[in-house]
Coordinates of C-alpha atoms in Angstrom, one line a residue:
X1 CA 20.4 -88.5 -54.4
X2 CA 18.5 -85.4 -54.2
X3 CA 16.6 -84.1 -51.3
X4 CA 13.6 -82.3 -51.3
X5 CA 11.0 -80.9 -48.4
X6 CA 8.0 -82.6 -47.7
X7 CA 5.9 -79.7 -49.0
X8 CA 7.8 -80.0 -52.7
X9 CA 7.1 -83.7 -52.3
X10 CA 3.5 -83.5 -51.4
X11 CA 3.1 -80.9 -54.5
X12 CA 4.8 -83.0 -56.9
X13 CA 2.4 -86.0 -55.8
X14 CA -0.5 -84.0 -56.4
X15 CA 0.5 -82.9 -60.2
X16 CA 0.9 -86.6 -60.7
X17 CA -2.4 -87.5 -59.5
X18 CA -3.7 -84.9 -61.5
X19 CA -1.9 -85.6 -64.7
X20 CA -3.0 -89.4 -64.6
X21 CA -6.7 -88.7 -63.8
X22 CA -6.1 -86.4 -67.0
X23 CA -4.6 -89.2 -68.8
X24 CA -7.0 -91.4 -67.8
X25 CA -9.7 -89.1 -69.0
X26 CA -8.3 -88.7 -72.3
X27 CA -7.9 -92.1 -72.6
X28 CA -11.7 -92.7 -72.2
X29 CA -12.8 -90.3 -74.6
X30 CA -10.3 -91.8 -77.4
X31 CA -11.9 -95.1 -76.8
X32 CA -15.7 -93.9 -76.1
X33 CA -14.6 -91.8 -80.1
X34 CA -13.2 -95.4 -81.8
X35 CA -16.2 -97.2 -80.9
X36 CA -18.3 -94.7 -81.9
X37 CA -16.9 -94.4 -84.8
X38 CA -16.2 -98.1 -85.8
X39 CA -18.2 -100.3 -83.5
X40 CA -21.2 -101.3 -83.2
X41 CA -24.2 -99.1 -82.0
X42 CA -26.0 -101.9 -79.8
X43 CA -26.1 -101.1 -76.2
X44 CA -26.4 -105.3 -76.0
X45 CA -23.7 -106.8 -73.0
X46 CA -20.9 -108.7 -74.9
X47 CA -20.8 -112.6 -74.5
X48 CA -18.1 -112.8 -73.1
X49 CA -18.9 -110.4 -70.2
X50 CA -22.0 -111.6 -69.8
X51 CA -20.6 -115.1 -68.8
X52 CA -18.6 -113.3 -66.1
X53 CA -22.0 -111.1 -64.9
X54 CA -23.6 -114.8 -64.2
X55 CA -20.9 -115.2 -61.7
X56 CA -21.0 -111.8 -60.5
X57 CA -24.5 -111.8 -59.6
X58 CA -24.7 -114.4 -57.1
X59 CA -25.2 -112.5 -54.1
X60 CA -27.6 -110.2 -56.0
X61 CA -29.9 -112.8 -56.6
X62 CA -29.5 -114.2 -53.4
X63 CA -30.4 -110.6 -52.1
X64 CA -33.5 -110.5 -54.0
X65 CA -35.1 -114.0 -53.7
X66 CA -34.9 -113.1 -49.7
X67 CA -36.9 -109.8 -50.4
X68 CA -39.1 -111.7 -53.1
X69 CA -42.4 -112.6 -51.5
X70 CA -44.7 -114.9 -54.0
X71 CA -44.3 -114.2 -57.9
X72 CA -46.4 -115.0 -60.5
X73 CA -45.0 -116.5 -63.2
X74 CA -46.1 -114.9 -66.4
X75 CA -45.8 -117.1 -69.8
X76 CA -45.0 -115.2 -72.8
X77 CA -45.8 -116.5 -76.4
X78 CA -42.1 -117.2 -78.1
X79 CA -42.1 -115.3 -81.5
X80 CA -40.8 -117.8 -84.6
X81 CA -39.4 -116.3 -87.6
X82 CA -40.7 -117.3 -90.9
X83 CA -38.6 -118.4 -93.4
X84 CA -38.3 -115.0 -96.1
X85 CA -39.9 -116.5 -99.7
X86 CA -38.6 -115.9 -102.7
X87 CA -42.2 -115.8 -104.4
X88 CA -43.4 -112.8 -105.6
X89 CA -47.0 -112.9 -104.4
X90 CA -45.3 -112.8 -100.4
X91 CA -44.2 -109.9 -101.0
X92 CA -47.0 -108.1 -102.8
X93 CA -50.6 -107.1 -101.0
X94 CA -53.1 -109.1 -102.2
X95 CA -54.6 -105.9 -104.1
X96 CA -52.0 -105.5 -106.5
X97 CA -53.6 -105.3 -110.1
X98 CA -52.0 -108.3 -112.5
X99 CA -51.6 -108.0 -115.8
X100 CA -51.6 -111.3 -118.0
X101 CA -49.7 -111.5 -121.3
X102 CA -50.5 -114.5 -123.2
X103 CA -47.6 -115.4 -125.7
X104 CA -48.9 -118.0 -128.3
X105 CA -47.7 -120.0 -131.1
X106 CA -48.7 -118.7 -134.3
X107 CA -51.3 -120.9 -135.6
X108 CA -49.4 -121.1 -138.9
X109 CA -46.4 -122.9 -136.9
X110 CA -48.8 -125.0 -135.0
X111 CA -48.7 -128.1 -137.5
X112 CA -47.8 -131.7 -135.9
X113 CA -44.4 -132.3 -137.6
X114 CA -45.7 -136.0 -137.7
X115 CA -49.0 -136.3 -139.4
X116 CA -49.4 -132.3 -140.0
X117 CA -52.8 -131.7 -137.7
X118 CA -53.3 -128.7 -136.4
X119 CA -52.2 -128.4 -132.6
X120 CA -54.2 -128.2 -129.6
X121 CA -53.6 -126.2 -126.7
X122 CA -53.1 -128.8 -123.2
X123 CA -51.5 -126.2 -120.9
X124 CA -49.6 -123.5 -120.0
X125 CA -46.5 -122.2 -117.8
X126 CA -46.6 -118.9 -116.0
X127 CA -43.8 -116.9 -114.6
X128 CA -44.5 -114.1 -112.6
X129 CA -42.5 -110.7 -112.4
X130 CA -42.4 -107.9 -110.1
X131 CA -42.8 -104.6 -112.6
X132 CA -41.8 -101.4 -111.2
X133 CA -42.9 -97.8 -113.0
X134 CA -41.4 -94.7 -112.1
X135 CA -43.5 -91.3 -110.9
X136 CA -45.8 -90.3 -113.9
X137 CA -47.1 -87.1 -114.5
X138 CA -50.3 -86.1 -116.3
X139 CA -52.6 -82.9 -116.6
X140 CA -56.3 -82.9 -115.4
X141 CA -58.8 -81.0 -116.9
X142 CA -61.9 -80.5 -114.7
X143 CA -64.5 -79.4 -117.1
X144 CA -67.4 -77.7 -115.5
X145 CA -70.1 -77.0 -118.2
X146 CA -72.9 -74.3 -118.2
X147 CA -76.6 -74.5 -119.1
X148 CA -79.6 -72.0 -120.7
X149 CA -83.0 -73.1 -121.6
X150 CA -83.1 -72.4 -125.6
X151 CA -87.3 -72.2 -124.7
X152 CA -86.5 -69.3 -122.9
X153 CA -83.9 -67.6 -125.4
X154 CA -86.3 -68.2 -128.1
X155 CA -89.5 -66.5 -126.5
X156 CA -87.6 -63.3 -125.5
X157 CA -87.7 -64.0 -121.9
X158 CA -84.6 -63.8 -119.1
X159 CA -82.8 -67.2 -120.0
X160 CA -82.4 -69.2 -116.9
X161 CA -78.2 -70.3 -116.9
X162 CA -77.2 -73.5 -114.6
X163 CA -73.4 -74.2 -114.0
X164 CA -72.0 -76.9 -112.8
X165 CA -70.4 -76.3 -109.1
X166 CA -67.1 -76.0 -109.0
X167 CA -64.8 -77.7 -105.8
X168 CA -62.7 -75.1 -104.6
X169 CA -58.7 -75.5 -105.0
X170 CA -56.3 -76.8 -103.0
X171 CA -54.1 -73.3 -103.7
X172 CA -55.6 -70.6 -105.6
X173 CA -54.4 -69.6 -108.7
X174 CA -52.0 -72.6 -109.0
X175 CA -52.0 -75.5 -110.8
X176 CA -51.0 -77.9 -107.8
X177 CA -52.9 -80.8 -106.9
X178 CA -53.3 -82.9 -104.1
X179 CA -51.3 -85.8 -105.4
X180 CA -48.8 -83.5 -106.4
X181 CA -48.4 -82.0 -103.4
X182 CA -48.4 -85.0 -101.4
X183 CA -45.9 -86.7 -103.4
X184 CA -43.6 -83.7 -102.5
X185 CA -43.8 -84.1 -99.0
X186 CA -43.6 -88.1 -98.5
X187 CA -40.7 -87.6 -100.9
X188 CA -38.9 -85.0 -99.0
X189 CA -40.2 -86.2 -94.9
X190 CA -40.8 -89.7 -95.7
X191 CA -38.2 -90.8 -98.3
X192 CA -35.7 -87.8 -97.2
X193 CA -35.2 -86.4 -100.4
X194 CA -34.4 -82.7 -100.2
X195 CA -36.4 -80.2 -102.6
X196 CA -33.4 -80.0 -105.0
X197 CA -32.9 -83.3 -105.5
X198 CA -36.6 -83.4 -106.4
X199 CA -36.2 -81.1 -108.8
X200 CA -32.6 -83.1 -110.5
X201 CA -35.3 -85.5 -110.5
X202 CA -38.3 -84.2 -112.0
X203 CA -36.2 -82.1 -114.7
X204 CA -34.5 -85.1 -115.9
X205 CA -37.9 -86.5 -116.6
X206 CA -39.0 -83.4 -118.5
X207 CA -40.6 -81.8 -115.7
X208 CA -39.5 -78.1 -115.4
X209 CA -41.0 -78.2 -111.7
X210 CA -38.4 -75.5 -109.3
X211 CA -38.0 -76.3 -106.1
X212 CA -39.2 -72.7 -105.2
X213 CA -42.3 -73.9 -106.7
X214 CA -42.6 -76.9 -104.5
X215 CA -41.2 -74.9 -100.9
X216 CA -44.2 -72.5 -101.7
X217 CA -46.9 -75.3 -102.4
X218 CA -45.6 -76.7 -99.3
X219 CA -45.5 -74.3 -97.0
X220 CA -49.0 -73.0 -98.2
X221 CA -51.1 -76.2 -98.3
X222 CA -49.0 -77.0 -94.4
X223 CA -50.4 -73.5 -93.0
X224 CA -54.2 -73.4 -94.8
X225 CA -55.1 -76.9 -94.3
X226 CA -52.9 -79.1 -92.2
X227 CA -52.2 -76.8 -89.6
X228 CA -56.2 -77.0 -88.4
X229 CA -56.0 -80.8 -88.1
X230 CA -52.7 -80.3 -86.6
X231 CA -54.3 -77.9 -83.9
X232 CA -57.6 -80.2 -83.5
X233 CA -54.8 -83.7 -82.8
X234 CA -52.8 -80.7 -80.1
X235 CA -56.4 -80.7 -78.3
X236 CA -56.0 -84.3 -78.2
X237 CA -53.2 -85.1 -77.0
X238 CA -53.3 -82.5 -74.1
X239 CA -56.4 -85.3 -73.1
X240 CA -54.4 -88.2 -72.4
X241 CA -52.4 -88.9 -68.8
X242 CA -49.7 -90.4 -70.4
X243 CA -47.4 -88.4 -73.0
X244 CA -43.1 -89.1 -74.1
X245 CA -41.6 -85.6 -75.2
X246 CA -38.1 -85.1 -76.4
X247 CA -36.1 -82.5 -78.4
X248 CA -33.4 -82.7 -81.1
X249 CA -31.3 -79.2 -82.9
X250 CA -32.5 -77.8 -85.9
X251 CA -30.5 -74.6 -88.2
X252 CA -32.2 -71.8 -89.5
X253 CA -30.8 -69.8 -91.6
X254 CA -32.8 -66.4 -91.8
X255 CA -33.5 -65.7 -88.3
X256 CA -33.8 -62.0 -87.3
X257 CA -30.7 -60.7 -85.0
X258 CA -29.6 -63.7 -85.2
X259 CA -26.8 -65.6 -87.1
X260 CA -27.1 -68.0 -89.4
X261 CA -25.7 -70.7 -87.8
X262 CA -27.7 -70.2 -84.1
X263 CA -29.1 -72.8 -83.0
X264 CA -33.0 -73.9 -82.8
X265 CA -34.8 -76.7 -81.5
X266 CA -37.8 -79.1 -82.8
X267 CA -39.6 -80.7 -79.8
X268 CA -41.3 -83.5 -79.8
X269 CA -44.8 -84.6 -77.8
X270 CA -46.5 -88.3 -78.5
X271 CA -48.8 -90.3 -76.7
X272 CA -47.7 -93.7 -74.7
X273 CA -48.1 -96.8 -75.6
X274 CA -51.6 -97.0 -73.7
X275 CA -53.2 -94.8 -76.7
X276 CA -55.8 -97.0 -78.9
X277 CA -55.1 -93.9 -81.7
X278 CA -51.5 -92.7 -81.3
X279 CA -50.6 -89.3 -81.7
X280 CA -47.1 -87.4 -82.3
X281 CA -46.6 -83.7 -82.6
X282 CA -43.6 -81.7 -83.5
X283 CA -42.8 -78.0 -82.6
X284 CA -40.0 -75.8 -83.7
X285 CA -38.8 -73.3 -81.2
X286 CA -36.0 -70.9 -81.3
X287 CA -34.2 -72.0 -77.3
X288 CA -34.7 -75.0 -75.5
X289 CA -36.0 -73.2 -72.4
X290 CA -38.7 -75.0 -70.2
X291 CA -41.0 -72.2 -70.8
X292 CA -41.6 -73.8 -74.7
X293 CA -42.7 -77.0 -73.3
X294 CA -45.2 -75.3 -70.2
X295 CA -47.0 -73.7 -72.8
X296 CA -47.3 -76.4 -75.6
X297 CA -48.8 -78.9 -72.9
X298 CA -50.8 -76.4 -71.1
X299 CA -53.7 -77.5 -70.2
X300 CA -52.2 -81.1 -69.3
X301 CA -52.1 -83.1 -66.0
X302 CA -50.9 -86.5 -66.0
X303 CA -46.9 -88.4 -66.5
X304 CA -44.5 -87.0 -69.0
X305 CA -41.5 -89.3 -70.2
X306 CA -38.3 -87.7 -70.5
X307 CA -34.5 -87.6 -70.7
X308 CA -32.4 -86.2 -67.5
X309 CA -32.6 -82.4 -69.3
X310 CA -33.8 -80.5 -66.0
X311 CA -35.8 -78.7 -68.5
X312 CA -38.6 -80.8 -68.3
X313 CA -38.2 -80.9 -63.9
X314 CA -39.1 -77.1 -63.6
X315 CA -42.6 -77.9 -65.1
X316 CA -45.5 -77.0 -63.2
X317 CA -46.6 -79.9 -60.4
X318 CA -49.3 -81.3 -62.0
X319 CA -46.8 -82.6 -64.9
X320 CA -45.1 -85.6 -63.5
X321 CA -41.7 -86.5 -64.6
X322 CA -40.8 -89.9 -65.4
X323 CA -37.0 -90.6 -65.8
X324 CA -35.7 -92.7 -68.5
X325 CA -33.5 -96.5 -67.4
X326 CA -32.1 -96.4 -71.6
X327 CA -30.4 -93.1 -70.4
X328 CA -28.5 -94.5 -67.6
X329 CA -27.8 -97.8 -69.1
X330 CA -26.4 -96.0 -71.9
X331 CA -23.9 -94.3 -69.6
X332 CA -22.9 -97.5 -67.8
X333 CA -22.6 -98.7 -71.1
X334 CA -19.8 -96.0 -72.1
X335 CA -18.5 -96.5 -69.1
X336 CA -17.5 -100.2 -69.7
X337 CA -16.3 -99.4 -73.1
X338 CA -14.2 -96.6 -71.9
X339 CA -11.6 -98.9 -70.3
X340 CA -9.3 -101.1 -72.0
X341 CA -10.4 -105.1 -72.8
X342 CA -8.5 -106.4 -70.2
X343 CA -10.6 -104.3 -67.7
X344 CA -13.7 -104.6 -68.5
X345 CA -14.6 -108.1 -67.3
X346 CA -15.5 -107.4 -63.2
X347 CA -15.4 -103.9 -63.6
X348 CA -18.1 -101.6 -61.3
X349 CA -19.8 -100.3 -64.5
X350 CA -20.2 -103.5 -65.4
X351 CA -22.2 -104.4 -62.1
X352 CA -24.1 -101.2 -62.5
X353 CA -25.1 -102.2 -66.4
X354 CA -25.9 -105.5 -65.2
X355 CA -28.7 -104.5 -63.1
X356 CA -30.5 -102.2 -65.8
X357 CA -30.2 -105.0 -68.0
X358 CA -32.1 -107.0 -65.1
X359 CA -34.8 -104.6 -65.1
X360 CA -35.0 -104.4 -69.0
X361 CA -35.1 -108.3 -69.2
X362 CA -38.4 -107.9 -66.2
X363 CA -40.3 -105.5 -68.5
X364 CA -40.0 -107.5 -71.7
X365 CA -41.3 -110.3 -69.8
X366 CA -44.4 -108.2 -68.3
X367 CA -45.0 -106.3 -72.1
X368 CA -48.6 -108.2 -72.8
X369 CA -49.3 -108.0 -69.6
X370 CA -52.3 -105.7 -68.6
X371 CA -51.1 -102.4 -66.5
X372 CA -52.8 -103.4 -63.3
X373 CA -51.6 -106.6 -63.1
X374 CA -47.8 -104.9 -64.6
X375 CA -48.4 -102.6 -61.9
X376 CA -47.9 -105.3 -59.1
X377 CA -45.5 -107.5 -60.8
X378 CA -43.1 -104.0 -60.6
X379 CA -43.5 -103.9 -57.0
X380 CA -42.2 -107.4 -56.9
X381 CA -39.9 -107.9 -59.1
X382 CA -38.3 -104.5 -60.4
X383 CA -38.3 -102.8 -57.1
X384 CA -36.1 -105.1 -55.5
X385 CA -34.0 -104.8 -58.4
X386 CA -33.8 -100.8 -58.0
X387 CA -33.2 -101.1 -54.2
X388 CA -30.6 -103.3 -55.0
X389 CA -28.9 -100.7 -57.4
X390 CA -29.5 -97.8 -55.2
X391 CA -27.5 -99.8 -52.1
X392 CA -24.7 -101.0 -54.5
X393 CA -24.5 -97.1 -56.3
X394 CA -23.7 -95.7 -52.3
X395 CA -20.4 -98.0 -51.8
X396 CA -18.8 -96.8 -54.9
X397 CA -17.0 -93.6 -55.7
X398 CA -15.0 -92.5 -58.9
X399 CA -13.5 -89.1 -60.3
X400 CA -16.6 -87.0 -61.4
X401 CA -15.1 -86.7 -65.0
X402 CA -14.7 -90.0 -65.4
X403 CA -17.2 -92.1 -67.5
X404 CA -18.2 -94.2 -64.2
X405 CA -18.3 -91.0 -62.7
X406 CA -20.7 -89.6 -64.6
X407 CA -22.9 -92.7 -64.7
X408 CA -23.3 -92.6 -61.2
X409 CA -23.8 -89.2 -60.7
X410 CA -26.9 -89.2 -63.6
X411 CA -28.2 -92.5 -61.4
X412 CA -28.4 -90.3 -57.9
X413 CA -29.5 -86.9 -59.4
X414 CA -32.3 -88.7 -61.5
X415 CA -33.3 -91.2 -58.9
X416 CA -36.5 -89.7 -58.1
X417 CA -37.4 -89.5 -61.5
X418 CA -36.1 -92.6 -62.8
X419 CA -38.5 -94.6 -59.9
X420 CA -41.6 -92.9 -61.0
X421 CA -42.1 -95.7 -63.5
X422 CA -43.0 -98.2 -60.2
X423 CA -46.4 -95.9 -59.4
X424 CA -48.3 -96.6 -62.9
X425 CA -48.6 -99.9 -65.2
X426 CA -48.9 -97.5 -68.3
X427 CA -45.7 -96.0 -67.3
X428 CA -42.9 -97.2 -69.5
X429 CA -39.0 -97.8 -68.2
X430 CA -37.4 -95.9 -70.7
X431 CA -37.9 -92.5 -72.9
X432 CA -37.1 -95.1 -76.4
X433 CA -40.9 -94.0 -77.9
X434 CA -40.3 -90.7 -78.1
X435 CA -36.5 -91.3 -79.4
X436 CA -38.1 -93.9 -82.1
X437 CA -40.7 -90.9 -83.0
X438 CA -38.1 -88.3 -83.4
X439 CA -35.4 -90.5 -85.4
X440 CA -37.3 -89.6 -89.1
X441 CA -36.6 -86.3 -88.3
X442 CA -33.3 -86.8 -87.6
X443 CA -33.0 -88.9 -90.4
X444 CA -34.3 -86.1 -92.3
X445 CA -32.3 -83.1 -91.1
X446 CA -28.8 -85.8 -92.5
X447 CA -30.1 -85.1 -95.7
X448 CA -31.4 -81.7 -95.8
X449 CA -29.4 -80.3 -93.4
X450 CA -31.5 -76.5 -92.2
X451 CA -34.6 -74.5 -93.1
X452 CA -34.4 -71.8 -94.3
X453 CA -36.6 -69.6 -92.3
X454 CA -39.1 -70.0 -89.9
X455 CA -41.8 -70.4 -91.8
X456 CA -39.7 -73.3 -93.5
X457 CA -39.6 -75.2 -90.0
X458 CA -43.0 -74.7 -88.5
X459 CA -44.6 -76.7 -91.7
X460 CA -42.1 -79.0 -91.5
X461 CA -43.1 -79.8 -87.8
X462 CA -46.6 -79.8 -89.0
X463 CA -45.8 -81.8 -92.2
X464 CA -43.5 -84.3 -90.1
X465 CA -46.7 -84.3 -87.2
X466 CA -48.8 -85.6 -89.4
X467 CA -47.2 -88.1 -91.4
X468 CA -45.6 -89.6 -88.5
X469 CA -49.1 -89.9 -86.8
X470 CA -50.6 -91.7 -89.9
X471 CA -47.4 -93.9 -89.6
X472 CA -48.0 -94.7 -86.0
X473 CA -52.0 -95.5 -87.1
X474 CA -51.0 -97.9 -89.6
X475 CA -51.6 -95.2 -92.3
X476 CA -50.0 -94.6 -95.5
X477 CA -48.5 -91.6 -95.4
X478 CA -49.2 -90.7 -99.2
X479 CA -53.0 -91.6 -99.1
X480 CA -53.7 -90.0 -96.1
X481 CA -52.4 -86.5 -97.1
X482 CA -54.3 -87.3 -100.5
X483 CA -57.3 -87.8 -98.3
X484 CA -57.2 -84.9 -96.5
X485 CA -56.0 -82.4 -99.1
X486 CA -58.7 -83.8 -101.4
X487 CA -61.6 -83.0 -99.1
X488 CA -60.5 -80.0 -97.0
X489 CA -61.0 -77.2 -99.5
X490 CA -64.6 -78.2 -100.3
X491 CA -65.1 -79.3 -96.3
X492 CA -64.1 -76.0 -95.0
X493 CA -66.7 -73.9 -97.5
X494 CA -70.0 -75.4 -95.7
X495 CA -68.4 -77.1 -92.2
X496 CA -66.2 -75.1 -89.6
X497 CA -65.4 -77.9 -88.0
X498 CA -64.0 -79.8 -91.0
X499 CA -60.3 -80.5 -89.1
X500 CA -61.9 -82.4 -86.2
X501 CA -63.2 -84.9 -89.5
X502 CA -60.0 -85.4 -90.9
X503 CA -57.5 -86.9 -88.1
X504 CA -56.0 -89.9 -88.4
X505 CA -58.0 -91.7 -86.3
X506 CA -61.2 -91.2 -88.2
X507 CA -59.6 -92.5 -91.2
X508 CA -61.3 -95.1 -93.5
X509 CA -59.7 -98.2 -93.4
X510 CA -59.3 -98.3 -97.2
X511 CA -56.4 -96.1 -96.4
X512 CA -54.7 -98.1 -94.4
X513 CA -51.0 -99.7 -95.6
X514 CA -51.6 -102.1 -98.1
X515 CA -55.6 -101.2 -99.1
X516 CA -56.8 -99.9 -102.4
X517 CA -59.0 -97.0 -103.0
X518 CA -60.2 -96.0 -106.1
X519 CA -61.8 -92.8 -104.9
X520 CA -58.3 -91.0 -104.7

């Protein structure tokens, strides 16, 4: 046996109880890393947890039906699937030209092998296909002719001369057209197809088009005509009381006295889901310092949706800050898969998901509900349900770097934030619109990775603004920038306020997904 002083004994405890808590930390992050990287992405409670949550919640519901007053039951009209046909015409819009090919007998084979008459024809059997044609190109020659009165040539007189107007171009001195253009930029913000896989493209077909060509068309037609609208829908937005805003990294590459691989931001401002004509906007700014989104929403007063980035919480007080439930349940979430199987079924963060889930199932039941009447269901039904949270949150402890940890420390330090949704029907539980608005952009930067310069990512916000705002009108992306880019050169000659005409709000429906227009 071997002796030792209480002091080494207590000191030796100590590094133990350190080394386990950084064992057990480890642990969590090489389980939080395997799911990530081979499970599944749904935030949806497993099964066979959810069984065990039933049980779990007795006294919770017993809890809330004693604070519950009277409810009003709210019926909700259950969505049915239709079966997916294999017809060609359910796929199709009804405005899709058809073209008939008639194959015949030759009348030469048409004898009745019988008695030798000519056939008759008694019917016929069609079979429809879906034909698909590749990106064409063609050249346009706008022919503008000039006239002199002969009369006047003859007699010796000054000969009157007429010409036909000319519509100004979309870029002087080039031969870019708005189609051209705007196939460029669904292709590339749309489709996510970066510039030099446009060209591969394109030059395989024939088409010596460079992609320096198609950046400078880009960034040209972005900053003469879609920057105005852009401007006019900024004006717009800073009108409504409800906005989402969020922010996702973005590389430059030429940034002056800075390196190449700094890093930038592109924010992200769109209207709620209150807005008859939704808008999103897109910003790129070098930091994410709170002073970039005071001066973008300048001008604004009302609720601003957001994640826990105490960015957003130094804005002035007329900007209220509603937190976001997806965020927390997300980290409960981690939390529970963080530990092993075995330890997840009765686990705390298990409780703690359980209730957001609670309050997620309450706001998908009150979603066609009108916001007044969503309003008071809240106060009954959710806020119990938050109270009920808040108590459970205070009788809990774990180690700060733990994933339980760090759930419950985002559920107290957000707390006043995250109730804010209870004082407004418009107000949404979670930050997920903003998320959804900013995922093409993501989507986009997998694919091409940086801009170049600044000028690169200021018309891609303004390209991305306005294609996702057609989206989120039930615009085609393609026909709307062929709208606009078709129009605004000759618009701007004789009407200054030609931007505030071409939103998409004001729109034809012609445009709309799925409509023809023969006018482009």
């Amino acid at each position: 046996m071997v002796t030792i002083s209480r002091a080494e004994y207590e000191s030796l405890k100590a590094e133990r109880d350190e080394l386990n808590q950084k064992l057990d930390w480890l642990m969590e992050q090489m389980r939080l890393a395997k799911k990530k990287v081979y499970g599944a992405s749904s935030e949806q409670t497993k099964e066979e947890l959810a069984g065990q949550l039933s049980l779990m919640f007795d006294e919770t519901e017993a809890w809330l039906s004693a604070k519950r007053t009277s409810v009003t039951e709210s019926k909700v009209v259950a969505h049915t699937r239709q079966k997916r046909s294999s017809r060609v015409e359910e796929v199709l819009p009804d405005n899709v030209p058809v073209e008939v090919v008639e194959h015949r007998v030759p009348e030469s084979e048409r004898n009745c092998p019988e008695c030798g008459t000519l056939m008759t024809e008694i019917g016929s059997e069609v079979r429809r296909t879906l034909v698909m044609i590749p990106a064409q190109v063609k050249i346009r020659e706008d022919v503008y002719f000039t006239y002199a009165c002969q009369n006047c040539k003859q007699t010796g007189t000054e000969t009157p001369v007429l010409k036909a107007e000319k519509e100004p171009p979309l870029i002087s001195g080039s031969y870019a057209s708005p189609e051209a253009v705007a196939h460029i930029m669904v292709q590339k913000f749309v489709m996510y197809a970066p510039l030099y896989r446009q060209e591969q493209e394109w030059n395989r077909a024939g088409v010596m088009l460079s992609r320096q060509t198609m950046s400078n068309w880009v960034l040209r037609v972005a900053e003469d005509w879609l920057r105005p609208i852009y401007d006019q829908m900024h004006q717009q937005l800073l009108q409504r009381e409800v906005l989402h805003a969020d922010e996702t990294t973005l590389q430059v590459l030429k940034l002056e006295g800075r390196t190449a691989r700094s890093k930038c931001y592109m924010w992200l401002y769109r209207t709620g889901g209150d807005a008859g004509h939704p808008i999103v906007l897109y910003e790129y700014q070098q930091s994410r310092k709170a002073e970039n989104a005071e001066a973008f929403l300048k001008g604004f007063t009302g609720w601003l949706h957001a994640d826990g980035y105490s960015g957003y919480h130094r804005l002035p007080e007329n900007i209220r800050v509603v937190g976001c439930w997806a965020h927390l349940r997300r980290k409960f979430d981690e939390a529970v898969n963080a530990l092993p199987k075995e330890q997840q079924t009765g686990c705390a963060a298990l409780e703690g998901l359980q209730y957001c889930n609670v309050l997620f199932a309450i706001e998908k039941e009150l979603a066609d509900l009108p916001p007044e009447e969503r309003y008071k269901q809240r106060l009954i039904r959710s806020k119990p349900v938050m109270d009920a949270l808040l108590a459970w949150a205070e009788t809990k402890t774990a180690p700060p770097k733990s994933s339980l940890g760090k759930a419950l420390y985002y559920l107290r330090e957000q707390w006043p934030y995250l109730k804010c949704f209870l004082e407004d029907g418009r107000l949404e539980i979670s930050n997920n619109r903003a998320e959804r608005s900013m995922k093409p952009f993501v989507m986009g930067r997998k694919n091409w990775l940086f801009a170049n310069t600044e000028g690169g990512a200021q018309s891609s916000a303004i390209v991305y603004s306005l294609i996702e705002t057609a989206k989120e009108n039930d615009l085609d992306p393609y026909r709307y920038l062929v709208y606009v880019l078709s129009r605004a050169p000759s618009m701007a000659v004789a009407d200054r306020e030609w931007a505030t005409k071409l939103t998409p709000d004001l729109v034809p429906v012609q445009y709309r997904r799925g409509q023809e227009d023969s006018t482009i």
